[in-house]
PDB file of C-alpha atoms in Angstrom:
ATOM      1  CA  MET A 272      81.101-168.575 -74.838  1.00 73.00           C
ATOM      2  CA  TRP A 273      83.152-171.819 -76.201  1.00 76.00           C
ATOM      3  CA  ALA A 274      80.187-173.423 -77.293  1.00 85.00           C
ATOM      4  CA  LEU A 275      79.115-170.907 -79.577  1.00 85.00           C
ATOM      5  CA  ALA A 276      82.527-171.024 -80.798  1.00 81.00           C
ATOM      6  CA  GLN A 277      82.348-174.135 -81.492  1.00 84.00           C
ATOM      7  CA  LEU A 278      79.161-174.518 -83.100  1.00 89.00           C
ATOM      8  CA  GLY A 279      80.932-172.212 -85.685  1.00 89.00           C
ATOM      9  CA  ILE A 280      79.014-168.634 -84.485  1.00 90.00           C
ATOM     10  CA  ARG A 281      81.301-166.138 -85.352  1.00 92.00           C
ATOM     11  CA  CYS A 282      79.071-163.059 -84.074  1.00 94.00           C
ATOM     12  CA  ALA A 283      76.623-162.709 -81.222  1.00 94.00           C
ATOM     13  CA  ILE A 284      74.511-159.718 -81.486  1.00 93.00           C
ATOM     14  CA  ALA A 285      72.095-158.388 -78.191  1.00 93.00           C
ATOM     15  CA  PRO A 286      71.355-154.870 -76.388  1.00 91.00           C
ATOM     16  CA  SER A 287      74.007-155.854 -74.047  1.00 93.00           C
ATOM     17  CA  PHE A 288      76.438-158.917 -72.484  1.00 95.00           C
ATOM     18  CA  GLY A 289      77.962-159.044 -69.606  1.00 96.00           C
ATOM     19  CA  ALA A 290      81.348-157.307 -68.648  1.00 95.00           C
ATOM     20  CA  ILE A 291      82.793-160.969 -68.425  1.00 95.00           C
ATOM     21  CA  PHE A 292      81.041-162.617 -71.381  1.00 94.00           C
ATOM     22  CA  ARG A 293      81.810-159.823 -73.659  1.00 94.00           C
ATOM     23  CA  ASP A 294      85.725-159.594 -72.760  1.00 93.00           C
ATOM     24  CA  ASN A 295      85.775-163.824 -73.496  1.00 91.00           C
ATOM     25  CA  CYS A 296      84.062-163.238 -76.874  1.00 93.00           C
ATOM     26  CA  ILE A 297      86.912-160.506 -78.047  1.00 92.00           C
ATOM     27  CA  ARG A 298      89.888-162.834 -76.341  1.00 89.00           C
ATOM     28  CA  ASN A 299      88.449-165.783 -78.467  1.00 88.00           C
ATOM     29  CA  GLY A 300      87.615-164.403 -81.743  1.00 90.00           C
ATOM     30  CA  LEU A 301      84.108-163.907 -81.121  1.00 93.00           C
ATOM     31  CA  LEU A 302      82.437-160.298 -82.073  1.00 95.00           C
ATOM     32  CA  PRO A 303      80.025-159.314 -80.041  1.00 96.00           C
ATOM     33  CA  VAL A 304      77.221-156.817 -81.691  1.00 94.00           C
ATOM     34  CA  THR A 305      75.775-154.345 -79.532  1.00 92.00           C
ATOM     35  CA  PRO A 306      73.091-152.221 -81.700  1.00 88.00           C
ATOM     36  CA  SER A 307      70.321-150.604 -79.728  1.00 85.00           C
ATOM     37  CA  ALA A 308      67.525-152.337 -77.648  1.00 86.00           C
ATOM     38  CA  PRO A 309      64.819-151.259 -80.907  1.00 87.00           C
ATOM     39  CA  ALA A 310      67.731-152.162 -83.725  1.00 86.00           C
ATOM     40  CA  VAL A 311      67.850-155.983 -81.770  1.00 89.00           C
ATOM     41  CA  ALA A 312      63.814-156.372 -82.037  1.00 89.00           C
ATOM     42  CA  ALA A 313      63.778-155.838 -85.567  1.00 88.00           C
ATOM     43  CA  LEU A 314      66.592-157.850 -86.468  1.00 91.00           C
ATOM     44  CA  ALA A 315      65.559-160.342 -84.507  1.00 92.00           C
ATOM     45  CA  VAL A 316      61.948-160.489 -86.461  1.00 92.00           C
ATOM     46  CA  ALA A 317      64.035-159.880 -89.740  1.00 91.00           C
ATOM     47  CA  ALA A 318      66.379-163.202 -89.382  1.00 91.00           C
ATOM     48  CA  MET A 319      62.686-164.939 -87.855  1.00 93.00           C
ATOM     49  CA  LYS A 320      61.721-163.660 -91.425  1.00 92.00           C
ATOM     50  CA  GLN A 321      64.815-165.261 -93.601  1.00 91.00           C
ATOM     51  CA  PRO A 322      67.427-166.774 -91.192  1.00 90.00           C
ATOM     52  CA  ALA A 323      70.010-167.484 -93.693  1.00 89.00           C
ATOM     53  CA  GLY A 324      72.293-164.946 -95.703  1.00 91.00           C
ATOM     54  CA  TRP A 325      73.104-162.551 -93.133  1.00 92.00           C
ATOM     55  CA  ARG A 326      76.613-161.549 -93.491  1.00 93.00           C
ATOM     56  CA  VAL A 327      78.585-158.921 -90.527  1.00 94.00           C
ATOM     57  CA  ASP A 328      81.071-156.938 -92.205  1.00 96.00           C
ATOM     58  CA  LEU A 329      84.076-156.183 -89.183  1.00 96.00           C
ATOM     59  CA  ARG A 330      85.807-153.865 -91.547  1.00 96.00           C
ATOM     60  CA  THR A 331      83.129-151.687 -92.041  1.00 96.00           C
ATOM     61  CA  CYS A 332      81.202-152.023 -88.959  1.00 95.00           C
ATOM     62  CA  THR A 333      78.142-153.168 -90.544  1.00 93.00           C
ATOM     63  CA  LEU A 334      75.478-156.248 -90.106  1.00 92.00           C
ATOM     64  CA  HIS A 335      74.170-157.259 -93.603  1.00 92.00           C
ATOM     65  CA  GLU A 336      70.705-158.285 -94.009  1.00 91.00           C
ATOM     66  CA  PRO A 337      70.019-160.883 -97.000  1.00 90.00           C
ATOM     67  CA  GLY A 338      67.165-158.271 -98.629  1.00 85.00           C
ATOM     68  CA  GLY A 339      70.130-155.839 -99.051  1.00 87.00           C
ATOM     69  CA  SER A 340      69.541-153.298 -95.543  1.00 88.00           C
ATOM     70  CA  THR A 341      72.670-152.595 -93.561  1.00 90.00           C
ATOM     71  CA  HIS A 342      72.584-152.067 -90.114  1.00 89.00           C
ATOM     72  CA  PRO A 343      75.650-150.093 -88.482  1.00 91.00           C
ATOM     73  CA  PHE A 344      77.619-151.184 -85.549  1.00 93.00           C
ATOM     74  CA  THR A 345      80.467-149.832 -83.173  1.00 92.00           C
ATOM     75  CA  ILE A 346      83.227-151.707 -81.124  1.00 94.00           C
ATOM     76  CA  ASP A 347      86.361-149.939 -79.773  1.00 93.00           C
ATOM     77  CA  ALA A 348      89.007-149.965 -82.892  1.00 92.00           C
ATOM     78  CA  HIS A 349      91.819-151.731 -80.484  1.00 90.00           C
ATOM     79  CA  GLU A 350      89.144-154.796 -80.279  1.00 93.00           C
ATOM     80  CA  ARG A 351      88.351-154.441 -83.481  1.00 94.00           C
ATOM     81  CA  GLU A 352      91.872-154.440 -84.729  1.00 91.00           C
ATOM     82  CA  GLN A 353      92.305-157.786 -82.576  1.00 92.00           C
ATOM     83  CA  LEU A 354      89.727-159.709 -84.247  1.00 94.00           C
ATOM     84  CA  LEU A 355      90.524-158.676 -87.581  1.00 94.00           C
ATOM     85  CA  ALA A 356      94.352-160.177 -87.185  1.00 92.00           C
ATOM     86  CA  GLY A 357      92.909-163.257 -84.867  1.00 90.00           C
ATOM     87  CA  LEU A 358      95.507-162.339 -82.294  1.00 88.00           C
ATOM     88  CA  ASP A 359      94.580-163.729 -78.500  1.00 84.00           C
ATOM     89  CA  ALA A 360      96.246-161.720 -75.328  1.00 82.00           C
ATOM     90  CA  ILE A 361      99.500-163.997 -75.659  1.00 87.00           C
ATOM     91  CA  ASP A 362      99.844-162.490 -79.544  1.00 89.00           C
ATOM     92  CA  LEU A 363      99.475-158.767 -78.430  1.00 86.00           C
ATOM     93  CA  THR A 364     102.586-159.369 -75.736  1.00 88.00           C
ATOM     94  CA  ARG A 365     104.658-160.584 -78.109  1.00 91.00           C
ATOM     95  CA  GLN A 366     104.019-157.389 -79.641  1.00 90.00           C
ATOM     96  CA  HIS A 367     106.159-155.543 -77.488  1.00 93.00           C
ATOM     97  CA  ARG A 368     109.162-158.339 -77.574  1.00 94.00           C
ATOM     98  CA  ALA A 369     111.549-155.998 -77.685  1.00 95.00           C
ATOM     99  CA  ALA A 370     110.296-153.261 -74.987  1.00 96.00           C
ATOM    100  CA  ILE A 371     110.287-155.757 -72.966  1.00 94.00           C
ATOM    101  CA  GLU A 372     113.651-157.319 -73.781  1.00 94.00           C
ATOM    102  CA  ALA A 373     114.855-153.581 -73.450  1.00 95.00           C
ATOM    103  CA  PHE A 374     113.296-153.054 -70.061  1.00 96.00           C
ATOM    104  CA  GLU A 375     114.749-156.630 -68.616  1.00 93.00           C
ATOM    105  CA  ALA A 376     117.965-155.653 -69.820  1.00 93.00           C
ATOM    106  CA  ALA A 377     117.643-152.733 -67.976  1.00 95.00           C
ATOM    107  CA  ASP A 378     116.629-154.079 -64.803  1.00 94.00           C
ATOM    108  CA  ARG A 379     118.907-156.710 -64.968  1.00 91.00           C
ATOM    109  CA  GLN A 380     121.495-154.036 -65.065  1.00 91.00           C
ATOM    110  CA  SER A 381     119.798-151.632 -62.243  1.00 94.00           C
ATOM    111  CA  ARG A 382     118.567-154.478 -59.752  1.00 92.00           C
ATOM    112  CA  PRO A 383     121.024-157.455 -60.329  1.00 89.00           C
ATOM    113  CA  TRP A 384     119.596-158.646 -57.353  1.00 87.00           C
ATOM    114  CA  ILE A 385     116.166-159.327 -58.111  1.00 87.00           C
ATOM    115  CA  TRP A 386     116.978-161.417 -61.160  1.00 86.00           C
ATOM    116  CA  ALA A 387     117.640-164.876 -59.831  1.00 78.00           C
ATOM    117  CA  SER A 388     120.047-166.387 -62.632  1.00 71.00           C
ATOM    118  CA  PRO A 389     122.278-164.793 -64.735  1.00 64.00           C
ATOM    119  CA  ALA A 390     120.983-163.317 -68.238  1.00 63.00           C
ATOM    120  CA  PRO A 391     119.434-165.873 -70.934  1.00 65.00           C
ATOM    121  CA  ILE A 392     122.013-167.436 -73.059  1.00 68.00           C
ATOM    122  CA  GLU A 393     120.690-166.353 -77.133  1.00 71.00           C
ATOM    123  CA  PRO A 394     120.021-169.986 -78.405  1.00 70.00           C
ATOM    124  CA  PRO A 395     122.328-170.464 -81.605  1.00 70.00           C
ATOM    125  CA  PRO A 396     121.081-169.284 -85.123  1.00 75.00           C
ATOM    126  CA  GLN A 397     119.392-171.591 -86.971  1.00 75.00           C
ATOM    127  CA  GLN A 398     120.878-172.830 -89.934  1.00 73.00           C
ATOM    128  CA  GLU A 399     119.292-173.404 -92.928  1.00 74.00           C
ATOM    129  CA  ALA A 400     118.920-176.890 -93.952  1.00 65.00           C
ATOM    130  CA  PRO A 401     120.944-177.813 -97.144  1.00 63.00           C
TER     131      PRO A 401
END
């Protein structure tokens, strides 16, 4: 999967993917598209006739052949948004930073013995350069 991304491949089309490979694709920004097996066979024939000029539109979940034919595909809405926004697992976690910090503060109050050190000290606000 990493080799595909390093080659500039942003989408893989197949009738199925192994669960781990598919999850790694999503996590690393590569779109795994799984049309039906007959559709994949038809797309492969079309790609052999005209290999360049294909387009994948993740916003509309559509494959576009160079000749103008289109093929819809489906993807989990959460995964679609993650790919569109270019987010990885760390970015997804950071989106919940306020909730995580609130949980930690409440947990620190209710179970202080769990926390080995006192609450973190907030860094001073950054001052703008003159």
